Coordinates of C-alpha atoms and ligand atoms in Angstrom, one line a residue:
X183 CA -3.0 27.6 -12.4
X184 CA -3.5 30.6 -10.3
X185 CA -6.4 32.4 -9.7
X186 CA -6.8 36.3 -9.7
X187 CA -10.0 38.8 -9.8
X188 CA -10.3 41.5 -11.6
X189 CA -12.8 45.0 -11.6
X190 CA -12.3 48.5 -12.9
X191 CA -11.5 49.4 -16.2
X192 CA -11.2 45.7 -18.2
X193 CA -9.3 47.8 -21.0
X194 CA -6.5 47.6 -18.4
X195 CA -6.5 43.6 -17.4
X196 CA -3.7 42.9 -19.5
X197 CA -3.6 38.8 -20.1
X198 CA -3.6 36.9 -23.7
X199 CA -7.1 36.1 -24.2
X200 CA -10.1 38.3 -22.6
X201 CA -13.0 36.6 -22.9
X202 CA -16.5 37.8 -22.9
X203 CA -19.7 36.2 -22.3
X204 CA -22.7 37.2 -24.7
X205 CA -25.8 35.7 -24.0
X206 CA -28.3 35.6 -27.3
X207 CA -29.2 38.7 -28.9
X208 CA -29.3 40.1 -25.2
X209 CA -28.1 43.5 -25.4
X210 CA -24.4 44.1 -24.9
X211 CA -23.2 45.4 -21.3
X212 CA -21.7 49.3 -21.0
X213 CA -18.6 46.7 -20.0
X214 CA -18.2 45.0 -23.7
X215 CA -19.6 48.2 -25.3
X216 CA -17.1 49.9 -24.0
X217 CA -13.6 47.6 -25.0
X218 CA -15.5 47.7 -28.4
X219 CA -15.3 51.3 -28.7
X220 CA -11.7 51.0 -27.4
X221 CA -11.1 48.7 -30.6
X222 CA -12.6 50.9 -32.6
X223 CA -15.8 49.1 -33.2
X224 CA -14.0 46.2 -34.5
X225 CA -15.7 43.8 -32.6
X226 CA -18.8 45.0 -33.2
X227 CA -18.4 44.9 -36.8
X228 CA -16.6 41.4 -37.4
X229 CA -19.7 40.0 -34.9
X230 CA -21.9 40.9 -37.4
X231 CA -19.5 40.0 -40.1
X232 CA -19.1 36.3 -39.1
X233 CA -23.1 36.3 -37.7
X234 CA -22.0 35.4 -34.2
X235 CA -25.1 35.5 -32.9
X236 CA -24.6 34.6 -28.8
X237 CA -25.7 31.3 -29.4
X238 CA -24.3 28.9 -26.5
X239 CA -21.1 27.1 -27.5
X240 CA -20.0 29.7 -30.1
X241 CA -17.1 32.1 -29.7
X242 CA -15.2 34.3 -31.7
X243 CA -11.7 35.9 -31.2
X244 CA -10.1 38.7 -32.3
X245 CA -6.7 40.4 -31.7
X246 CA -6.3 44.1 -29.9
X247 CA -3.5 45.2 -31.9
X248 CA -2.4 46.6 -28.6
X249 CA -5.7 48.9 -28.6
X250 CA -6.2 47.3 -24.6
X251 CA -4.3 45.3 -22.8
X252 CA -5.2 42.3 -23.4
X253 CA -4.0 40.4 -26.3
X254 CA -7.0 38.7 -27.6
X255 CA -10.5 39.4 -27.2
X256 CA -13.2 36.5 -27.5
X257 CA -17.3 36.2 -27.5
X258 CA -18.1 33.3 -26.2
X259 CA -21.8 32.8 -26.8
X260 CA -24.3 31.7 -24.1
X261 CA -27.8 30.4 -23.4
X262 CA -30.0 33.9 -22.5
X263 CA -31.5 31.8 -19.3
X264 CA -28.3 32.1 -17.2
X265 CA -28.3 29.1 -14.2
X266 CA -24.8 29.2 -12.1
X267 CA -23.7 26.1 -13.0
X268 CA -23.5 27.2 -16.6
X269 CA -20.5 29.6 -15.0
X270 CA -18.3 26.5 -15.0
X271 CA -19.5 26.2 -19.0
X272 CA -18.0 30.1 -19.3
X273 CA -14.9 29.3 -17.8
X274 CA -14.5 26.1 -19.6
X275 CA -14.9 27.6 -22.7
X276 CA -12.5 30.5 -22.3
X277 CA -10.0 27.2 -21.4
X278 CA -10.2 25.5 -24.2
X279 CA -9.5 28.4 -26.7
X280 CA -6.1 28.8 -24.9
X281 CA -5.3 25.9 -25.2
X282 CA -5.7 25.6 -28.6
X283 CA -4.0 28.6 -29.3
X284 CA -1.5 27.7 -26.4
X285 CA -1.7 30.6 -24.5
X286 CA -0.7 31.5 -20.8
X287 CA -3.4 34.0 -19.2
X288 CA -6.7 34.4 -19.5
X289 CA -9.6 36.8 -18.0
X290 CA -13.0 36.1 -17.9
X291 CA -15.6 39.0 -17.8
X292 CA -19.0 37.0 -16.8
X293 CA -22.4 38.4 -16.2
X294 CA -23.5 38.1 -12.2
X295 CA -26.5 36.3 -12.0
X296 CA -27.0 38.2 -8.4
X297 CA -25.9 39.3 -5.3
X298 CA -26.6 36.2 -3.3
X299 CA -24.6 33.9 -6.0
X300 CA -21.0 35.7 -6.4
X301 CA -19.6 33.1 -3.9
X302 CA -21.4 30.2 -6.5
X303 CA -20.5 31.7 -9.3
X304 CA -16.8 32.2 -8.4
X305 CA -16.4 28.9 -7.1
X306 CA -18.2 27.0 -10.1
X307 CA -15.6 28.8 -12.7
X308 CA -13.0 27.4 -10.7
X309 CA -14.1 24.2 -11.2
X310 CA -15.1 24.9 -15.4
X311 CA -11.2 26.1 -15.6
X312 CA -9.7 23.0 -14.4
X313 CA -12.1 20.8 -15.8
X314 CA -12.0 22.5 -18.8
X315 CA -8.5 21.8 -19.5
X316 CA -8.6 18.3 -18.3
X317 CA -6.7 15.7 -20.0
X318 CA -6.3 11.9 -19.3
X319 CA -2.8 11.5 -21.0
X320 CA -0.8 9.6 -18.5
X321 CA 0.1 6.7 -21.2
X322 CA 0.5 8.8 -24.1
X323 CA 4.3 8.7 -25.2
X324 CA 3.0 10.7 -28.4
X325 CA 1.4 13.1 -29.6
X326 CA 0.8 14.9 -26.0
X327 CA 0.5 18.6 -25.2
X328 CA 2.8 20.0 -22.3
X329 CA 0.6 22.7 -21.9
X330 CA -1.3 24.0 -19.0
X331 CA -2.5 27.4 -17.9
X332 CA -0.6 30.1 -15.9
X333 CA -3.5 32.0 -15.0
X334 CA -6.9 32.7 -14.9
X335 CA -8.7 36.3 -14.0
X336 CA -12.7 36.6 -13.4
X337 CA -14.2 39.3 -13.5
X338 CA -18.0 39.5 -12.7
X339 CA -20.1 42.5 -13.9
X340 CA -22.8 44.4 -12.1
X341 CA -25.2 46.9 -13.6
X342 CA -22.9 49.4 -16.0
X343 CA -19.7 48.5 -14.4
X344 CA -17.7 45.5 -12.2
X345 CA -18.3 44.2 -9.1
X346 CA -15.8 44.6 -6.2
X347 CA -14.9 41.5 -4.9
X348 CA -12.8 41.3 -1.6
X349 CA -9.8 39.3 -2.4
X350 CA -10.3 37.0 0.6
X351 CA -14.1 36.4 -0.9
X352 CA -12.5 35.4 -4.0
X353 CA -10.2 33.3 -2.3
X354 CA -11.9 31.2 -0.3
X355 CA -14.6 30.8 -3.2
X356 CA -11.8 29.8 -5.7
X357 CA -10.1 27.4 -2.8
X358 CA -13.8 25.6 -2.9
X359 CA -13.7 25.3 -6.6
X360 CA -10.2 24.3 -7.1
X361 CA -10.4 21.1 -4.1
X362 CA -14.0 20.1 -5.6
X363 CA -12.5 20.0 -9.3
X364 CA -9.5 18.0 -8.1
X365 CA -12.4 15.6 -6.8
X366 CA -14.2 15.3 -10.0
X367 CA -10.9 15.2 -11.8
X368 CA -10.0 12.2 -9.2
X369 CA -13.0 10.7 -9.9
X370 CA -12.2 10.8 -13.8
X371 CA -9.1 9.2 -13.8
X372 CA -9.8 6.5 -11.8
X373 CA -12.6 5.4 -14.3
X374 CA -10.6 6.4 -17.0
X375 CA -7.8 4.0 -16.2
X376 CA -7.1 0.7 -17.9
X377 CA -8.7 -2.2 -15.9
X378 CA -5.5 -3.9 -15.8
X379 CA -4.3 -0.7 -13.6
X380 CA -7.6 0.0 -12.1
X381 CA -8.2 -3.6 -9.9
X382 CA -9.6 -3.9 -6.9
X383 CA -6.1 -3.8 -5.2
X384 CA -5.4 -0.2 -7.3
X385 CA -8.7 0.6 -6.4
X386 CA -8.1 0.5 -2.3
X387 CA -4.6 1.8 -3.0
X388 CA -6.0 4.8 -4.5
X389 CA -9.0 5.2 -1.6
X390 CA -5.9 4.7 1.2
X391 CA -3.9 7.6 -0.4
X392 CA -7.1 9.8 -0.4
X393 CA -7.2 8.9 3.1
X394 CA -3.7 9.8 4.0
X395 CA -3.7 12.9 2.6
X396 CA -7.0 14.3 3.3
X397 CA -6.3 12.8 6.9
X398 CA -9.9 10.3 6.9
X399 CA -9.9 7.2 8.7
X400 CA -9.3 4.3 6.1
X401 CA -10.1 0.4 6.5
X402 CA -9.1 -1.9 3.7
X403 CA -10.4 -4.9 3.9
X404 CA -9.8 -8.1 1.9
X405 CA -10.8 -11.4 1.6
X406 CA -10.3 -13.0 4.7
X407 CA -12.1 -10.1 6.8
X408 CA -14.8 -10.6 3.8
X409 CA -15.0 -14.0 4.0
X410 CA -15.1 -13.5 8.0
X411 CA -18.1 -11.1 8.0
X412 CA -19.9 -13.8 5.6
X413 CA -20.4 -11.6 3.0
X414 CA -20.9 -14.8 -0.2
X415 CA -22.3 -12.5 -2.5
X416 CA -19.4 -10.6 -2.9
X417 CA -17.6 -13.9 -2.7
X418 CA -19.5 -15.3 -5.5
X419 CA -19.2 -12.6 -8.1
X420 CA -15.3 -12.4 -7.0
X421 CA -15.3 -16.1 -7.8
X422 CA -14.2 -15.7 -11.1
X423 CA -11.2 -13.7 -10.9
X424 CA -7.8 -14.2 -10.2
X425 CA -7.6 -11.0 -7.8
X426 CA -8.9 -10.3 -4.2
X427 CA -12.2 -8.3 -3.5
X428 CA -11.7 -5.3 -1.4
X429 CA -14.0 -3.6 0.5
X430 CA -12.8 0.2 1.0
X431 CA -13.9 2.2 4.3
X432 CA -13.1 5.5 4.6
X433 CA -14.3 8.0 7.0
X434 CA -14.4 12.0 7.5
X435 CA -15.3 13.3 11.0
X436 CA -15.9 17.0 11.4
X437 CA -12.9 18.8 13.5
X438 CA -14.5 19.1 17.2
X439 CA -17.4 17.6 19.3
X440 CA -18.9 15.2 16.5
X441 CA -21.9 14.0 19.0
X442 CA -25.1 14.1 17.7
X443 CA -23.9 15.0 14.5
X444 CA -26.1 13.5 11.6
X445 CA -24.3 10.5 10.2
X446 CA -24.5 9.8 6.3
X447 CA -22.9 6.6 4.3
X448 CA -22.3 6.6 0.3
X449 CA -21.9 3.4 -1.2
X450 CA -20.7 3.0 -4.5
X451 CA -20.2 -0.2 -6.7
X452 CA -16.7 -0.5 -7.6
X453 CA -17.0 -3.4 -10.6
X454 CA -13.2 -2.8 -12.1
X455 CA -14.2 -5.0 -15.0
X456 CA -17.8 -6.2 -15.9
X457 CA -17.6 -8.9 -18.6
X458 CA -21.0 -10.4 -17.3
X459 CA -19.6 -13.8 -16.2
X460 CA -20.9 -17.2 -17.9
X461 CA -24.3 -14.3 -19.3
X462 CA -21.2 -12.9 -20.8
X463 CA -21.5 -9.6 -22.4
X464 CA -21.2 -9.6 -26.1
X465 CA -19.0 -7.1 -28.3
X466 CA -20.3 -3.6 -27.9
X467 CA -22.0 -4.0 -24.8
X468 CA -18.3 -5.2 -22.9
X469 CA -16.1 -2.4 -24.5
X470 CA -16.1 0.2 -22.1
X471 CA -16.7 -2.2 -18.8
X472 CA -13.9 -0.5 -17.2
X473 CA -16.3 2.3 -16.3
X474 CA -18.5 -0.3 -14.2
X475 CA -16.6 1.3 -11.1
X476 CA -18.0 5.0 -11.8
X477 CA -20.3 4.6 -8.6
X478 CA -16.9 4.3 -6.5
X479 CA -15.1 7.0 -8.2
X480 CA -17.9 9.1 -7.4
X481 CA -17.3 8.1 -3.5
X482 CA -13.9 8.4 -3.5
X483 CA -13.7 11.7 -5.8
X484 CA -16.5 13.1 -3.0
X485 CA -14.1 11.9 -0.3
X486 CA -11.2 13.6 -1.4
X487 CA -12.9 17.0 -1.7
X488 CA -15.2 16.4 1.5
X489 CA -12.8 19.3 3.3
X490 CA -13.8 21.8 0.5
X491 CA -17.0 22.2 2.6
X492 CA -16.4 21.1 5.8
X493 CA -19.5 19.6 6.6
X494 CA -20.9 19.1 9.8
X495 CA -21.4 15.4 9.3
X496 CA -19.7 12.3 10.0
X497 CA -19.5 10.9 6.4
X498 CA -18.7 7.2 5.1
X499 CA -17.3 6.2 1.7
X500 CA -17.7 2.6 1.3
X501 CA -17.4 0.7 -1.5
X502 CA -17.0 -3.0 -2.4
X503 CA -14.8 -4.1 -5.5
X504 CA -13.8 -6.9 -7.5
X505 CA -13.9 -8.2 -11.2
X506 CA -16.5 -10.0 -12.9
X507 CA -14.8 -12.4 -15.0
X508 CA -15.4 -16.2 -15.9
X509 CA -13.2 -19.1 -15.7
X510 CA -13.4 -22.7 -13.5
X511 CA -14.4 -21.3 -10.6
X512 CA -16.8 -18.5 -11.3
X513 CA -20.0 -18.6 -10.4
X514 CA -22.8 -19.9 -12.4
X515 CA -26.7 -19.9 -12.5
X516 CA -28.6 -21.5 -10.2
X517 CA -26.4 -21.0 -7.5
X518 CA -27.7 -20.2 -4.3
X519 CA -25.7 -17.8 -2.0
X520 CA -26.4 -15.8 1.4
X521 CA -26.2 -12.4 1.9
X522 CA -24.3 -10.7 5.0
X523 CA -27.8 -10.2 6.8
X524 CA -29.1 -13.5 6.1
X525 CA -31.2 -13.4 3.1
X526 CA -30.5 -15.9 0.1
X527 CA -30.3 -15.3 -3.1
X528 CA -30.5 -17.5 -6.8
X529 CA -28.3 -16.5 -9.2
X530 CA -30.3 -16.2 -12.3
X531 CA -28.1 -13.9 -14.2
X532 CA -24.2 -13.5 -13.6
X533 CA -24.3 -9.6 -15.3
X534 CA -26.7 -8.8 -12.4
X535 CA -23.6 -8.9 -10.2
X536 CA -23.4 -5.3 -9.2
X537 CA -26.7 -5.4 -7.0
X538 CA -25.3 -8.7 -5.4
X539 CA -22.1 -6.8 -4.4
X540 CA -23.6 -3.6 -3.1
X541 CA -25.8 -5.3 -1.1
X542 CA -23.4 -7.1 1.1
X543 CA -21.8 -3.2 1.0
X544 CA -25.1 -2.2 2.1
X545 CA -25.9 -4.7 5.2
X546 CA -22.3 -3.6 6.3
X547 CA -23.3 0.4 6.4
X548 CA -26.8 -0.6 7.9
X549 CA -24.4 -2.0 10.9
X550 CA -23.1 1.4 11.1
X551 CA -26.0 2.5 12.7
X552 CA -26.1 5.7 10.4
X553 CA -29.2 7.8 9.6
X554 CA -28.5 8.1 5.6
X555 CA -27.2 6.1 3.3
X556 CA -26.8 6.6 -0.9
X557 CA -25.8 4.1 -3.2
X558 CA -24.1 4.6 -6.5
X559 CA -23.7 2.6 -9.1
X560 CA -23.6 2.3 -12.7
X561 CA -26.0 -0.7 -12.2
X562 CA -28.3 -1.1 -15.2
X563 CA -28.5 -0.3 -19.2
X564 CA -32.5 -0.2 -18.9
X565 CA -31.8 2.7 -16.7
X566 CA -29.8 4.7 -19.6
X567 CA -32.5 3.4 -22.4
X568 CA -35.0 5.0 -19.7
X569 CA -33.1 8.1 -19.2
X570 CA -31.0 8.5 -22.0
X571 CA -27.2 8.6 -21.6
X572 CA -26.8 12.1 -19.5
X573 CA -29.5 11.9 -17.0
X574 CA -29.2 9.4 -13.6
X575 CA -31.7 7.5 -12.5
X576 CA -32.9 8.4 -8.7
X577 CA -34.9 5.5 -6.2
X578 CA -35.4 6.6 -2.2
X579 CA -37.3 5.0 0.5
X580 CA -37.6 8.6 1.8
X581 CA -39.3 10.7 -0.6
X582 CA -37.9 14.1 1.5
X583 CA -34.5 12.8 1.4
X584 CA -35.1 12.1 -2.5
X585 CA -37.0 15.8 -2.9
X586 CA -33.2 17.6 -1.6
X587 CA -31.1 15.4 -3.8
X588 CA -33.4 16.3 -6.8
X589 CA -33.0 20.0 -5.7
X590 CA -29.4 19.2 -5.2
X591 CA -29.6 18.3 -9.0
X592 CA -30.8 21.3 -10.1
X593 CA -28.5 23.6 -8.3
X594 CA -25.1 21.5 -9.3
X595 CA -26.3 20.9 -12.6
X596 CA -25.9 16.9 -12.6
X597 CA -29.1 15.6 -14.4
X598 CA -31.2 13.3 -12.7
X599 CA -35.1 11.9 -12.6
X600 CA -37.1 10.5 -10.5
X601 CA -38.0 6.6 -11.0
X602 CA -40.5 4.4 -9.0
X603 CA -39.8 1.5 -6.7
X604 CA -43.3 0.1 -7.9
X605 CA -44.0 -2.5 -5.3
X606 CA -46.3 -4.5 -8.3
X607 CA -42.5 -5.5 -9.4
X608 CA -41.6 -7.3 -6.4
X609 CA -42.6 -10.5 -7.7
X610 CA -40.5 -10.4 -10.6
X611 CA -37.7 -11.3 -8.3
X612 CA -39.4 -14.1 -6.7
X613 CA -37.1 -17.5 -6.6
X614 CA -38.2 -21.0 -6.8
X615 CA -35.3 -22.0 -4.3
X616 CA -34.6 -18.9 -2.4
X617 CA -35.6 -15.7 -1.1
X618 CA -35.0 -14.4 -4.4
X619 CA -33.0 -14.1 -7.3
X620 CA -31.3 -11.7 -8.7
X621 CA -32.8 -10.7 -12.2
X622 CA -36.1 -9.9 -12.9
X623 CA -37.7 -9.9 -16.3
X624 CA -37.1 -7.6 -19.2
X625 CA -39.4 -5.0 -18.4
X626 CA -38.7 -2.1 -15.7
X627 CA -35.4 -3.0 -14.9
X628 CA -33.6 -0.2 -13.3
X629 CA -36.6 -0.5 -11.2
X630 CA -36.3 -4.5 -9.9
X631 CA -32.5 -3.9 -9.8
X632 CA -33.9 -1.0 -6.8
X633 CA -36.1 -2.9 -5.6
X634 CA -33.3 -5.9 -4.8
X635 CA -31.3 -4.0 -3.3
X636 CA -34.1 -2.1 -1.1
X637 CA -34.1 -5.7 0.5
X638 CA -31.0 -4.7 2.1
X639 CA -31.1 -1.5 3.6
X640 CA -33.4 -2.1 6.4
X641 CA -34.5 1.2 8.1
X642 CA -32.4 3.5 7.4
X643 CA -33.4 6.1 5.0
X644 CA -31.8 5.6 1.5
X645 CA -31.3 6.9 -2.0
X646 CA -30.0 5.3 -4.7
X647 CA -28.3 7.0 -8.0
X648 CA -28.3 4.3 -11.3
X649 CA -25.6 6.6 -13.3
X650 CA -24.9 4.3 -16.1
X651 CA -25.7 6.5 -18.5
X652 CA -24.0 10.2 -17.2
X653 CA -20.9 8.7 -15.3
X654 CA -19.2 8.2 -19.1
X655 CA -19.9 10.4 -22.0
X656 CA -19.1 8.8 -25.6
X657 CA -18.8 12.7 -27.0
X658 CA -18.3 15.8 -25.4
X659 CA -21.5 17.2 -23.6
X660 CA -20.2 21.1 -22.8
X661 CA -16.6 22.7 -22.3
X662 CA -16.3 21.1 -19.2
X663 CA -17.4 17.8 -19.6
X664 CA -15.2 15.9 -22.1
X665 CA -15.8 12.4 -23.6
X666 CA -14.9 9.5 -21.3
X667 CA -15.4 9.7 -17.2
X668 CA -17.5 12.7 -16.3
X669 CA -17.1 12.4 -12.3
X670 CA -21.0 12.6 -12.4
X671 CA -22.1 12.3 -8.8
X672 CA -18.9 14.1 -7.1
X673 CA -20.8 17.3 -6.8
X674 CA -24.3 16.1 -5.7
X675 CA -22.9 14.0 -2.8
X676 CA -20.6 16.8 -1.7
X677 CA -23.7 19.3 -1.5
X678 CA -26.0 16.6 0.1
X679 CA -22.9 16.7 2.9
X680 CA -22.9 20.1 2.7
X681 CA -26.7 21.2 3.9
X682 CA -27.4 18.4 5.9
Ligands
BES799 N1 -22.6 -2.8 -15.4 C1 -23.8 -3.2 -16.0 C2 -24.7 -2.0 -16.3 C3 -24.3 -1.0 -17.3 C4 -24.7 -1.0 -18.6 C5 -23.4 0.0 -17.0 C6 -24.3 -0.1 -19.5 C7 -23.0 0.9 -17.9 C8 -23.5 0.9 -19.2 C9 -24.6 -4.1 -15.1 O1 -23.8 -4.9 -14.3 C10 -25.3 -5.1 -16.0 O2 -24.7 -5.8 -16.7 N2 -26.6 -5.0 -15.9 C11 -27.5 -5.8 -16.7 C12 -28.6 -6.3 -15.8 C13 -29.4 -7.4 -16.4 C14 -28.6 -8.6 -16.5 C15 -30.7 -7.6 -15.6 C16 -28.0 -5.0 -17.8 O3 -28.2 -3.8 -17.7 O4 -28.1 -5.5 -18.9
ZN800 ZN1 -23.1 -6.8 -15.3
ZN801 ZN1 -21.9 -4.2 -13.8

């Protein structure tokens, strides 16, 4: 798809749809009063005909008749409160009616919500273009759509007229949206994938490639080096499948002197299948386990878009993976296993396997010696019963490091809350036989599952993301965010990069 902006006289951007955004019963601009007068006041009229009213995730569309030079013509209807991640909503929107209608170009006349944002606005309908129009159809032999977009114009308004936009400005804005959609879109297919495709091995083989072509430093390492670094909790929940753990290193290093550079680590569970072991998971609960790696796609989807933004950081994408399966050798309850730092834990629940992973991952980035560290996971269901499915759970031992990921949030548009680490829960995980175990009781437990693994993460300043509920979506949340992998994370982790 290519990219293009657009000012002047709209009348003239000749394309097959020309899209408009109309926000409420806000006033139209001179811009949209103006191609309705050129149409005779034909769009003003069927509007009121069909009672399109502006409301968000309405649109109508209506052909020029040559009148202007655009084909089409379509309302798409907006909240009035205009944030600039809802420009990837816009552009999403404007995508999805040419597809339906199979079209080839498409212009998109959007409101500027000011000066200081036309870089943020241009980049984020980048991003709602190509994720708009994303489609995980790699095993259809059916039924599939060979259609993708040729082009798409933006055009931003100002007050009366269009904004000027420098085509190298537009450029490099677009270039950001297009590598940090590819991410996401990364990030989607990988959970997306059959878990009979997506194993551990696939898993690594996908991180390596990122690697190679984003030129980061890669380390694959697999049982033996595992087994060597005495990492037995990743051990025991791999004990049950028929294929190797991996634990997946990849590094970015800025281009020049990297000393004294901040140094930052995200960790994310990488559980290819989660049937629960021997506490197996019933129907309904072990359907969609394939998306029990959503933590690493997140890493990895960050990874390969890390270049969009060049940060000035030395970042880490680590991420252990295996199955959790049963069969003669899996692990059971009551087992006793130790950690890569020393600590033991009792097994008191084989579901609870994605803390016991990450926190081998965890002692492993400690020995980094880095200054930050996030983990990622899709680590409990009390967090999406908390939360609800489209919001992620947030848990720091640094409440200012927590406070920019939260403002992160809000500027990106991925969801999150605040939830407490309340140190009254520690006991919950006490063990008869061990330093702990892994389960606590049925109450609070997106908070106990935090609280094990902030057994593991020593000093260094930490925040961890539960995304169960937002890293899958059963139904289709806005343009841009289809049902099934979201790529949740991808954005906030990149922007976290970004400022530090
Ligand atoms: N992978 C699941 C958590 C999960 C639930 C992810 C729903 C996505 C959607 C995790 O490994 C798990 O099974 N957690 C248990 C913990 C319990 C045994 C303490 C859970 O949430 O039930
Ligand atoms: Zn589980
Ligand atoms: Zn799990």
């Amino acid at each position: 798809m290519k990219f293009m902006g657009f000012s002047g006289d709209v009348g003239e951007y000749s394309c097959d749809l020309l899209a408009f955004v109309v926000r409420g019963d806000e006033e139209w601009s001179t811009v949209l009063k103006n191609v309705d007068e050129a149409l005779g006041g034909l769009l003003s009229t069927i509007a009121e005909e069909e009672k399109f009213e502006g409301k968000a995730d309405t649109s109508l569309v209506l052909h020029t008749h040559g009148k202007i030079a655009a084909a089409r013509v379509a309302l798409l209807g907006a909240s009035e409160d205009v944030a600039v991640p809802a420009f990837r909503n816009y552009a999403a929107q404007a995508v999805k009616i040419a597809q339906k209608l199979s079209l080839d170009s498409v212009g998109l006349v959007a409101p500027s919500a000011g000066s200081d944002t036309v870089d943020l606005s241009i980049r984020f309908v980048a991003e709602g273009a190509i994720l708009g129009g994303y489609r995980f159809d790699r095993h259809r032999t059916q039924d599939t759509t060979e259609w993708s977009l040729g082009s798409f114009g933006l055009g931003l308004m100002s007050d009366g007229g269009m904004l000027d936009i420098s085509t190298d400005q537009f450029n490099t804005a677009t270039g950001i949206g297009i590598q940090v959609a590819e991410g996401i879109s990364l990030a989607r297919d990988l959970v997306n994938e059959g878990p009979n495709k997506m194993t551990p091995i696939e898993l690594a083989d996908a991180a390596a490639k990122i690697a190679e072509e984003e030129g980061l430093e890669c380390t694959i390492m697999g049982m033996k080096e595992i087994k060597a670094m005495n990492m037995e909790l990743i051990q025991a929940v791999n004990a049950g499948s028929d294929i190797e753990p991996r634990l997946i290193h990849l590094t970015y290093k800025p281009e020049g002197d990297t000393d004294g550079l901040p140094v930052i680590a995200f960790v994310g569970k990488g559980l290819t299948f989660d049937a629960g072991g021997y506490n197996l998971k019933p129907t309904g609960a072990i359907d969609d386990m394939k998306i029990d790696m959503a933590g690493s796609a997140a890493v990895l989807g960050a990874m390969k878009a890390i270049k969009a933004l060049a940060p000035r950081a030395i970042v880490h994408g680590i991420v252990p993976s295996t199955e959790n399966l049963v069969n003669g050798s899996a692990y059971k309850l009551g087992d006793v296993y130790t950690a890569q730092n020393g600590k033991t834990v009792e097994i008191r629940n084989t579901d609870a396997e994605g803390r016991l992973i990450l926190a081998d991952a965890l002692c492993y980035t400690v020995d980094l010696g880095i200054d930050e560290m996030f983990s990622l996971a899709t680590l409990t269901g009390a967090c999406v019963v908390a939360l609800g499915p489209y919001t992620c759970g947030i848990f720091g031992t640094d409440q200012t490091m927590v406070d920019q990921v939260l403002e992160i949030g809000e500027d990106t548009g991925e969801d999150m809350w605040q939830l407490p680490m309340n140190p009254k829960l520690r006991k919950m995980l006490k063990s008869q036989v061990a330093d702990m175990k892994n389960v606590g009781e049925r109450w609070g437990g997106a908070s106990t599952a935090a609280l094990f693994l902030k057994e593991f993460v020593g000093d260094t300043k930490w925040v961890h993301m539960d995304l169960a509920g937002p890293s899958f979506l059963d139904s289709p949340v806005e343009a841009h965010m289809g049902k099934g992998g979201s790529g949740y994370g991808v954005l906030t982790l990149l922007e976290y990069a970004n400022r530090r």
